[in-house]
XYZ file of C-alpha atoms in Angstrom:
84
model
C -26.490 2.125 -2.440
C -26.869 2.618 1.464
C -24.126 -0.052 2.194
C -21.811 1.774 -0.153
C -22.445 5.019 1.722
C -21.793 3.252 5.083
C -18.252 2.468 3.988
C -17.752 6.217 3.196
C -18.639 7.155 6.745
C -15.424 8.178 8.616
C -16.724 6.470 11.809
C -16.985 3.289 9.994
C -13.538 3.379 8.844
C -12.195 4.532 12.372
C -12.990 1.099 13.892
C -10.202 -0.552 11.947
C -8.676 -2.631 14.665
C -12.082 -4.035 15.802
C -12.992 -4.898 12.186
C -9.598 -6.441 11.630
C -10.132 -8.534 14.739
C -13.419 -9.692 13.558
C -12.036 -10.600 10.095
C -9.096 -12.589 11.880
C -11.644 -14.291 13.997
C -13.569 -15.580 11.032
C -10.394 -16.722 9.430
C -9.404 -18.661 12.576
C -12.756 -20.308 12.836
C -12.240 -21.494 9.023
C -8.716 -22.577 9.885
C -9.966 -24.612 12.779
C -12.737 -26.237 10.821
C -10.290 -27.113 8.041
C -7.817 -28.492 10.500
C -10.265 -30.784 12.077
C -11.929 -31.938 8.830
C -11.274 -35.407 7.701
C -11.671 -34.864 4.096
C -10.084 -31.557 3.248
C -9.925 -32.074 -0.378
C -13.839 -32.028 -0.532
C -14.153 -28.385 0.941
C -15.510 -26.026 -1.490
C -13.390 -22.874 -0.936
C -15.615 -20.823 -3.344
C -18.647 -21.685 -1.035
C -16.642 -20.874 2.081
C -15.672 -17.498 0.614
C -19.093 -16.693 -0.455
C -20.379 -17.497 3.043
C -17.800 -15.169 4.625
C -18.451 -12.289 2.209
C -22.315 -12.702 2.774
C -21.760 -12.799 6.462
C -19.840 -9.652 6.542
C -22.240 -7.760 4.105
C -25.209 -8.780 6.152
C -23.547 -7.619 9.217
C -22.800 -4.287 7.687
C -26.244 -3.900 6.409
C -27.731 -4.822 9.832
C -25.426 -2.763 11.948
C -24.475 0.222 10.017
C -27.949 1.274 8.426
C -30.605 3.202 10.250
C -33.152 0.438 9.680
C -30.751 -2.223 11.151
C -30.049 0.207 14.160
C -33.746 0.928 14.734
C -34.602 -2.783 14.568
C -31.963 -3.693 17.231
C -32.981 -0.787 19.457
C -36.724 -2.135 19.070
C -35.496 -5.746 20.054
C -33.412 -4.205 23.006
C -36.558 -2.621 24.280
C -38.450 -5.832 24.043
C -35.866 -7.816 25.845
C -35.516 -5.051 28.559
C -39.209 -5.053 29.107
C -39.165 -8.932 29.378
C -36.314 -8.852 32.025
C -37.936 -6.123 34.180
């Protein structure tokens, strides 16, 4: 439910160009992998699509929810403490 609410947030929708750039980057990586593949017919596009969907969904959960933001703030504090 919280993921759905994150997509309703105007600040989430305002970052359209950055999100488009991220999606285009993912498509570029898949395209390069397909181009360099020796057996293109054995690629499971359903599996590739599921992987991309899960990647973006997990990123949305981690970066757009209060729990995900709090976790990365905590990790940031740990890394900062180690570096100082």
